[in-house]
Amino acid sequence: FGAPLCTYIMDDQNVCSDAIPDELMREALKKSVLRLAISPEMASVYEAKYGYKMCYMPPLAPARLIPSRLIVPPRQASRLKGVVIGNIWGQRWVNLLRDTVRGSPVTLDWYCNGEFRWLPCGKDSLIEDSIIPRDPLKDDPLVEMLRQSWFTVLPTGLLDEADDRRFIAQLSLPSRVPYMMATSHIPVLVLGSRDTAVAHFVEQFGIGMVCGYDRMEFVEAVERITQPEVNLEMRRNALAVAGRFSDAGAAEWIWRSLAHGDAIDTRFEDLAPGSKPDLSHLLVAGRV
């Protein structure tokens, strides 16, 4: 039909997964006038594999919800009570989270987008492990709740052979992370491998910490991330970059870039680390 095509790769289904055949992915990228990727890692590995320019465009947050002043939680809020937002994409990740939190002094309120039916355990088991299931919240009450909390926990993969969702953990940047950072400045504690895209994002901007699925390490990380001076510094870092993750003008940027045949400016590329990550080891011989 002659319509210009924009392809935005948000979850990897071709490099760390075989869900999309190489031939089909190559055809889609070849026919695309504009090719976007949700993380610098995704952009780097797809560009290396197929030879077509990939532009980094991160998840963005609604401009109306991004505050211009620093957000600090009330002093009476419990420092040992964190929140988990959205789905946890791997059943193994859920089990690892339970094992980590169980028996610790930390409690997590989990606002899940689903109905918890898919879990490898019941709600009662979660509660016994100090993970409290909560109904999902709309934007405004969700942001208000985040602004009242000291930290959020984001479980991700270990990137080992047993990881049941490696194709998500390795290259995808969960949209909830820039959203939470921009709208509430809440520090993020990533559980899992330091080599995941989300761990890179959190450490690059200094908005949180990364630790393994180990109870003692987890408790130490929570105690560290909730120290008032540490927590405040991470929030200041979030405030410093929050405006650059606003969705204001994003639609116009996509349409103008599509008409131009390339990104019209470097507003998103400038958010990526100075050097692209070397992920050549992901390009399996015979599939390139």
Short mmCIF file of C-alpha atoms in Angstrom, two decimals:
data_model
loop_
_atom_site.label_atom_id
_atom_site.label_comp_id
_atom_site.label_asym_id
_atom_site.label_seq_id
_atom_site.Cartn_x
_atom_site.Cartn_y
_atom_site.Cartn_z
CA PHE A 1 0.00 0.00 0.00
CA GLY A 2 3.02 2.29 0.03
CA ALA A 3 2.60 3.19 3.71
CA PRO A 4 5.91 3.89 5.49
CA LEU A 5 6.61 1.28 8.15
CA CYS A 6 7.99 1.89 11.64
CA THR A 7 9.09 -1.13 13.66
CA TYR A 8 9.56 -0.79 17.42
CA ILE A 9 11.21 -3.81 19.05
CA MET A 10 10.21 -3.91 22.70
CA ASP A 11 10.69 -7.58 23.60
CA ASP A 12 13.31 -9.79 21.95
CA GLN A 13 11.77 -12.69 20.04
CA ASN A 14 14.66 -13.40 17.69
CA VAL A 15 18.14 -13.21 19.26
CA CYS A 16 17.67 -14.95 22.62
CA SER A 17 14.49 -16.62 21.36
CA ASP A 18 13.43 -18.44 18.19
CA ALA A 19 9.85 -17.15 18.21
CA ILE A 20 10.38 -15.03 15.07
CA PRO A 21 12.43 -16.61 12.23
CA ASP A 22 15.46 -14.69 10.97
CA GLU A 23 14.01 -14.38 7.47
CA LEU A 24 10.83 -12.75 8.72
CA MET A 25 12.67 -10.37 11.05
CA ARG A 26 15.10 -9.43 8.29
CA GLU A 27 12.21 -8.67 5.91
CA ALA A 28 10.43 -6.54 8.52
CA LEU A 29 13.53 -4.49 9.28
CA LYS A 30 14.43 -4.14 5.61
CA LYS A 31 10.99 -2.77 4.77
CA SER A 32 10.96 -0.42 7.76
CA VAL A 33 11.73 3.24 7.19
CA LEU A 34 12.27 3.78 10.93
CA ARG A 35 13.53 1.10 13.33
CA LEU A 36 13.26 1.67 17.08
CA ALA A 37 14.46 -0.40 20.03
CA ILE A 38 13.43 -0.12 23.67
CA SER A 39 16.95 -0.34 25.10
CA PRO A 40 20.51 0.41 23.97
CA GLU A 41 21.20 -3.33 24.29
CA MET A 42 18.32 -4.20 21.99
CA ALA A 43 19.40 -1.58 19.46
CA SER A 44 23.01 -2.75 19.54
CA VAL A 45 22.43 -6.46 19.05
CA TYR A 46 19.76 -6.13 16.34
CA GLU A 47 21.87 -3.63 14.43
CA ALA A 48 24.87 -5.96 14.67
CA LYS A 49 22.86 -8.96 13.52
CA TYR A 50 20.96 -7.43 10.60
CA GLY A 51 23.04 -4.42 9.58
CA TYR A 52 20.14 -1.95 9.65
CA LYS A 53 20.33 1.17 11.81
CA MET A 54 18.34 0.85 15.03
CA CYS A 55 17.38 3.97 17.00
CA TYR A 56 17.06 3.83 20.76
CA MET A 57 13.72 5.07 22.09
CA PRO A 58 13.06 4.30 25.77
CA PRO A 59 9.65 3.90 27.41
CA LEU A 60 8.21 7.31 28.31
CA ALA A 61 5.98 8.63 31.08
CA PRO A 62 2.92 10.90 30.83
CA ALA A 63 4.08 14.51 31.01
CA ARG A 64 1.22 15.48 33.34
CA LEU A 65 2.48 13.05 35.99
CA ILE A 66 6.11 14.20 35.99
CA PRO A 67 6.74 16.58 38.92
CA SER A 68 9.10 19.53 38.73
CA ARG A 69 10.11 19.24 42.38
CA LEU A 70 11.87 16.51 44.31
CA ILE A 71 9.58 13.84 45.75
CA VAL A 72 10.51 12.49 49.19
CA PRO A 73 8.38 9.94 51.10
CA PRO A 74 6.86 10.93 54.44
CA ARG A 75 9.03 10.15 57.45
CA GLN A 76 6.38 7.92 58.99
CA ALA A 77 6.43 5.57 55.99
CA SER A 78 8.05 2.22 56.81
CA ARG A 79 11.54 1.88 55.35
CA LEU A 80 11.26 -1.92 55.34
CA LYS A 81 8.10 -1.96 53.24
CA GLY A 82 8.66 -1.83 49.49
CA VAL A 83 6.44 -2.21 46.45
CA VAL A 84 6.45 -4.38 43.34
CA ILE A 85 4.61 -2.99 40.32
CA GLY A 86 3.20 -4.95 37.38
CA ASN A 87 3.75 -8.50 36.20
CA ILE A 88 6.72 -10.71 37.01
CA TRP A 89 7.32 -12.42 33.69
CA GLY A 90 9.07 -15.60 34.83
CA GLN A 91 7.65 -18.23 37.20
CA ARG A 92 11.18 -18.95 38.34
CA TRP A 93 11.60 -15.25 39.10
CA VAL A 94 8.55 -15.45 41.37
CA ASN A 95 9.98 -18.44 43.22
CA LEU A 96 13.35 -16.72 43.60
CA LEU A 97 11.64 -13.60 44.93
CA ARG A 98 9.70 -15.65 47.49
CA ASP A 99 12.83 -17.45 48.64
CA THR A 100 14.64 -14.12 49.00
CA VAL A 101 11.97 -12.24 50.94
CA ARG A 102 10.83 -15.16 53.10
CA GLY A 103 12.16 -14.88 56.65
CA SER A 104 13.49 -11.35 56.12
CA PRO A 105 12.20 -8.25 57.94
CA VAL A 106 11.11 -6.78 54.58
CA THR A 107 7.50 -6.71 53.36
CA LEU A 108 6.53 -6.11 49.72
CA ASP A 109 3.14 -4.94 48.42
CA TRP A 110 2.70 -6.41 44.94
CA TYR A 111 0.35 -4.46 42.66
CA CYS A 112 -0.06 -7.00 39.86
CA ASN A 113 -1.70 -6.22 36.52
CA GLY A 114 -3.13 -9.74 36.34
CA GLU A 115 -5.23 -11.73 38.78
CA PHE A 116 -2.41 -13.89 40.18
CA ARG A 117 -4.01 -16.97 38.57
CA TRP A 118 -0.90 -17.87 36.62
CA LEU A 119 1.36 -17.97 39.67
CA PRO A 120 3.16 -21.17 40.68
CA CYS A 121 1.71 -20.58 44.16
CA GLY A 122 -1.45 -19.20 45.74
CA LYS A 123 -2.06 -15.80 47.30
CA ASP A 124 -1.86 -17.32 50.78
CA SER A 125 1.65 -18.59 50.05
CA LEU A 126 2.71 -15.14 48.91
CA ILE A 127 1.35 -13.58 52.09
CA GLU A 128 3.21 -16.15 54.20
CA ASP A 129 6.38 -15.01 52.44
CA SER A 130 5.62 -11.33 53.28
CA ILE A 131 4.60 -10.53 49.70
CA ILE A 132 1.13 -9.00 49.85
CA PRO A 133 -1.01 -9.24 46.67
CA ARG A 134 -2.73 -5.97 45.79
CA ASP A 135 -5.17 -4.99 43.08
CA PRO A 136 -3.74 -2.87 40.25
CA LEU A 137 -4.09 0.91 40.50
CA LYS A 138 -4.87 3.53 37.86
CA ASP A 139 -2.22 6.13 37.02
CA ASP A 140 -3.01 8.81 39.59
CA PRO A 141 -3.44 6.59 42.68
CA LEU A 142 -0.51 4.46 41.55
CA VAL A 143 1.80 7.46 41.34
CA GLU A 144 0.57 8.76 44.69
CA MET A 145 1.29 5.38 46.28
CA LEU A 146 4.78 5.29 44.76
CA ARG A 147 5.50 8.76 46.11
CA GLN A 148 4.66 7.51 49.59
CA SER A 149 7.09 4.56 49.38
CA TRP A 150 10.81 4.33 50.07
CA PHE A 151 11.75 1.84 47.37
CA THR A 152 10.47 -0.52 44.71
CA VAL A 153 11.72 -4.02 43.85
CA LEU A 154 11.99 -5.27 40.28
CA PRO A 155 12.70 -9.01 39.90
CA THR A 156 14.46 -10.02 36.70
CA GLY A 157 16.45 -12.95 35.36
CA LEU A 158 19.78 -14.50 36.26
CA LEU A 159 20.65 -15.06 32.57
CA ASP A 160 21.71 -18.63 33.31
CA GLU A 161 20.62 -21.80 31.49
CA ALA A 162 17.66 -22.23 33.85
CA ASP A 163 16.26 -18.74 33.23
CA ASP A 164 12.74 -19.26 31.83
CA ARG A 165 12.49 -15.69 30.48
CA ARG A 166 16.02 -14.82 29.47
CA PHE A 167 14.81 -13.32 26.19
CA ILE A 168 12.96 -10.67 28.22
CA ALA A 169 15.57 -10.06 30.92
CA GLN A 170 18.60 -9.78 28.65
CA LEU A 171 17.53 -6.99 26.29
CA SER A 172 14.17 -5.52 27.33
CA LEU A 173 13.79 -2.43 29.50
CA PRO A 174 10.54 -2.74 31.52
CA SER A 175 8.44 0.33 30.82
CA ARG A 176 7.51 0.59 34.51
CA VAL A 177 11.08 1.60 35.44
CA PRO A 178 11.31 4.92 33.54
CA TYR A 179 7.66 5.48 34.50
CA MET A 180 8.32 5.10 38.23
CA MET A 181 11.56 7.05 38.05
CA ALA A 182 10.02 10.00 36.22
CA THR A 183 6.74 10.23 38.12
CA SER A 184 7.81 9.47 41.71
CA HIS A 185 11.65 9.43 41.85
CA ILE A 186 11.38 6.18 43.82
CA PRO A 187 14.69 4.23 44.02
CA VAL A 188 14.65 0.86 42.24
CA LEU A 189 16.17 -2.32 43.66
CA VAL A 190 16.75 -4.79 40.83
CA LEU A 191 16.97 -8.46 41.81
CA GLY A 192 18.91 -10.65 39.40
CA SER A 193 21.84 -10.37 37.03
CA ARG A 194 23.85 -7.18 36.69
CA ASP A 195 24.04 -7.88 32.94
CA THR A 196 20.34 -7.28 32.25
CA ALA A 197 19.16 -4.19 30.40
CA VAL A 198 17.22 -2.95 33.43
CA ALA A 199 20.23 -3.34 35.74
CA HIS A 200 22.32 -1.30 33.29
CA PHE A 201 19.63 1.40 33.21
CA VAL A 202 19.35 1.69 36.99
CA GLU A 203 23.11 1.82 37.51
CA GLN A 204 23.71 4.21 34.59
CA PHE A 205 21.44 6.88 36.05
CA GLY A 206 22.21 6.14 39.70
CA ILE A 207 18.54 5.66 40.57
CA GLY A 208 18.82 2.40 42.47
CA MET A 209 20.82 -0.75 43.17
CA VAL A 210 21.24 -4.30 41.89
CA CYS A 211 21.61 -7.39 44.04
CA GLY A 212 21.26 -11.16 43.71
CA TYR A 213 18.51 -13.44 44.95
CA ASP A 214 20.15 -13.91 48.33
CA ARG A 215 18.27 -13.08 51.54
CA MET A 216 21.21 -11.55 53.40
CA GLU A 217 22.34 -9.55 50.35
CA PHE A 218 18.74 -8.42 49.81
CA VAL A 219 18.31 -7.18 53.38
CA GLU A 220 21.62 -5.35 53.22
CA ALA A 221 20.57 -3.73 49.92
CA VAL A 222 17.22 -2.63 51.41
CA GLU A 223 18.96 -1.16 54.44
CA ARG A 224 21.35 0.66 52.12
CA ILE A 225 18.76 1.98 49.67
CA THR A 226 16.56 3.28 52.50
CA GLN A 227 19.29 5.19 54.28
CA PRO A 228 17.95 8.77 54.09
CA GLU A 229 21.06 10.27 52.47
CA VAL A 230 21.39 7.41 49.95
CA ASN A 231 17.69 7.43 49.15
CA LEU A 232 17.72 11.20 48.69
CA GLU A 233 20.71 11.10 46.35
CA MET A 234 19.00 8.51 44.13
CA ARG A 235 15.88 10.64 44.05
CA ARG A 236 17.89 13.68 43.04
CA ASN A 237 19.41 11.65 40.22
CA ALA A 238 15.91 10.67 39.10
CA LEU A 239 14.71 14.27 39.19
CA ALA A 240 17.68 15.35 37.07
CA VAL A 241 16.69 13.12 34.14
CA ALA A 242 12.94 12.70 34.64
CA GLY A 243 11.97 15.41 32.16
CA ARG A 244 13.89 13.68 29.39
CA PHE A 245 11.56 10.67 29.70
CA SER A 246 8.41 12.73 29.16
CA ASP A 247 6.00 11.70 26.42
CA ALA A 248 5.44 15.34 25.45
CA GLY A 249 6.04 15.59 21.71
CA ALA A 250 6.85 11.88 21.36
CA ALA A 251 4.14 11.15 18.80
CA GLU A 252 5.23 14.10 16.69
CA TRP A 253 8.85 12.90 16.95
CA ILE A 254 7.90 9.48 15.59
CA TRP A 255 5.83 10.86 12.71
CA ARG A 256 8.48 13.41 11.69
CA SER A 257 11.24 10.79 11.96
CA LEU A 258 9.19 8.41 9.85
CA ALA A 259 8.75 11.08 7.20
CA HIS A 260 12.47 11.92 7.37
CA GLY A 261 13.53 8.28 7.16
CA ASP A 262 15.65 8.52 10.31
CA ALA A 263 15.55 10.01 13.80
CA ILE A 264 15.17 13.78 13.42
CA ASP A 265 17.40 14.42 16.45
CA THR A 266 19.38 12.61 19.13
CA ARG A 267 17.12 13.32 22.13
CA PHE A 268 16.83 9.60 22.90
CA GLU A 269 20.24 8.46 21.70
CA ASP A 270 21.74 10.99 24.11
CA LEU A 271 20.16 8.99 26.95
CA ALA A 272 22.15 5.90 26.04
CA PRO A 273 25.60 5.17 27.50
CA GLY A 274 28.51 6.67 25.58
CA SER A 275 29.66 3.30 24.22
CA LYS A 276 27.35 0.61 22.91
CA PRO A 277 27.42 -2.68 24.83
CA ASP A 278 29.24 -5.58 23.18
CA LEU A 279 26.66 -8.35 22.92
CA SER A 280 28.26 -10.26 20.08
CA HIS A 281 28.20 -13.42 22.20
CA LEU A 282 24.41 -13.48 21.78
CA LEU A 283 24.67 -13.85 18.03
CA VAL A 284 24.68 -17.62 17.79
CA ALA A 285 26.71 -19.08 14.94
CA GLY A 286 24.56 -20.08 12.02
CA ARG A 287 21.68 -17.74 12.89
CA VAL A 288 23.22 -14.47 11.74
#
